[in-house]
Amino acid sequence: SKTRYAVRRLSEVEGLLVPFFEASHFKEFTVALDQASKSTLDVNRELLKRGIIGGKPLGREFPELGQTSLYCVTELHTVEDIESLKENIEEILEG
């Protein structure tokens, strides 16, 4: 249920797309930044500065996916963690 919550909350971020939004997810889901102002590497670099590990960029292994990363949410993540991820990504994309 936390993964579904994360998918829903991150899909609300302007410039960020959650492909396969309607699909069932266990713990992992993809996030695409092709329409965002920053690349996956830029976002991950900024997240890391804030103590957050971003998603695994998939573009090298799957060039057709462009600026898409694989994110994972487990039972160890709290709703506050998910909200923090969303808020930090929003700030990074705005800046």
Coordinates of C-alpha atoms in Angstrom, one line a residue:
S1 CA 0.0 0.0 0.0
K2 CA 2.9 2.4 0.6
T3 CA 4.2 1.8 -2.9
R4 CA 0.8 2.6 -4.3
Y5 CA 0.8 5.8 -2.1
A6 CA 4.2 6.8 -3.4
V7 CA 3.2 6.2 -7.0
R8 CA 0.1 8.4 -6.5
R9 CA 2.0 11.2 -4.7
L10 CA 4.9 11.3 -7.1
S11 CA 2.5 11.3 -10.1
E12 CA 1.3 14.7 -8.7
V13 CA 4.8 16.3 -9.3
E14 CA 4.8 18.6 -12.3
G15 CA 7.2 17.4 -15.0
L16 CA 7.4 13.9 -13.5
L17 CA 5.6 11.0 -15.0
V18 CA 5.0 7.6 -13.4
P19 CA 4.7 5.2 -16.4
F20 CA 2.5 2.2 -15.8
F21 CA 0.6 4.2 -13.1
E22 CA -2.4 1.8 -13.3
A23 CA -0.3 -1.4 -13.1
S24 CA 0.1 -3.4 -10.0
H25 CA 3.3 -2.7 -8.1
F26 CA 4.9 -4.8 -5.4
K27 CA 7.8 -2.6 -4.2
E28 CA 9.3 -1.0 -7.3
F29 CA 8.0 1.4 -9.9
T30 CA 9.4 3.7 -12.6
V31 CA 9.6 7.5 -12.6
A32 CA 10.3 9.4 -15.9
L33 CA 11.8 12.8 -16.0
D34 CA 11.8 13.3 -19.8
Q35 CA 9.5 16.3 -19.5
A36 CA 11.3 17.8 -16.5
S37 CA 13.9 20.5 -16.4
K38 CA 16.5 18.2 -14.9
S39 CA 18.0 14.8 -15.7
T40 CA 17.7 11.7 -13.5
L41 CA 21.4 12.1 -12.6
D42 CA 20.9 15.8 -11.7
V43 CA 17.9 14.9 -9.5
N44 CA 19.8 11.9 -7.8
R45 CA 22.8 14.1 -7.2
E46 CA 20.6 16.7 -5.4
L47 CA 18.7 14.1 -3.5
L48 CA 21.9 12.6 -2.2
K49 CA 23.0 16.0 -0.9
R50 CA 19.8 16.0 1.1
G51 CA 20.4 12.5 2.5
I52 CA 18.0 10.7 0.1
I53 CA 18.9 7.9 -2.2
G54 CA 17.2 8.4 -5.6
G55 CA 16.1 5.9 -8.2
K56 CA 18.3 3.7 -10.3
P57 CA 18.7 5.4 -13.7
L58 CA 17.6 2.9 -16.4
G59 CA 18.7 4.8 -19.5
R60 CA 22.0 3.0 -19.9
E61 CA 20.5 -0.5 -19.9
F62 CA 17.3 0.6 -21.7
P63 CA 18.0 3.7 -23.9
E64 CA 14.4 3.7 -25.1
L65 CA 13.3 4.6 -21.5
G66 CA 15.2 7.9 -21.6
Q67 CA 15.3 9.8 -18.3
T68 CA 13.5 7.0 -16.3
S69 CA 14.6 5.7 -12.9
L70 CA 13.5 2.7 -10.9
Y71 CA 12.3 3.6 -7.3
C72 CA 11.6 1.2 -4.5
V73 CA 9.4 1.6 -1.4
T74 CA 9.4 -1.1 1.3
E75 CA 7.8 -1.6 4.6
L76 CA 10.7 0.3 6.2
H77 CA 9.7 3.5 4.5
T78 CA 7.2 5.7 6.3
V79 CA 4.5 8.0 4.8
E80 CA 6.8 10.9 6.0
D81 CA 9.7 9.4 3.9
I82 CA 7.5 9.4 0.9
E83 CA 6.3 12.9 1.5
S84 CA 9.9 14.0 2.0
L85 CA 10.9 12.4 -1.3
K86 CA 8.0 14.1 -3.1
E87 CA 8.7 17.5 -1.6
N88 CA 12.4 17.3 -2.3
I89 CA 11.9 16.3 -5.9
E90 CA 9.5 19.2 -6.3
E91 CA 12.1 21.6 -4.9
I92 CA 14.8 20.2 -7.1
L93 CA 12.7 20.5 -10.3
E94 CA 11.6 24.0 -9.4
G95 CA 15.2 25.2 -8.8

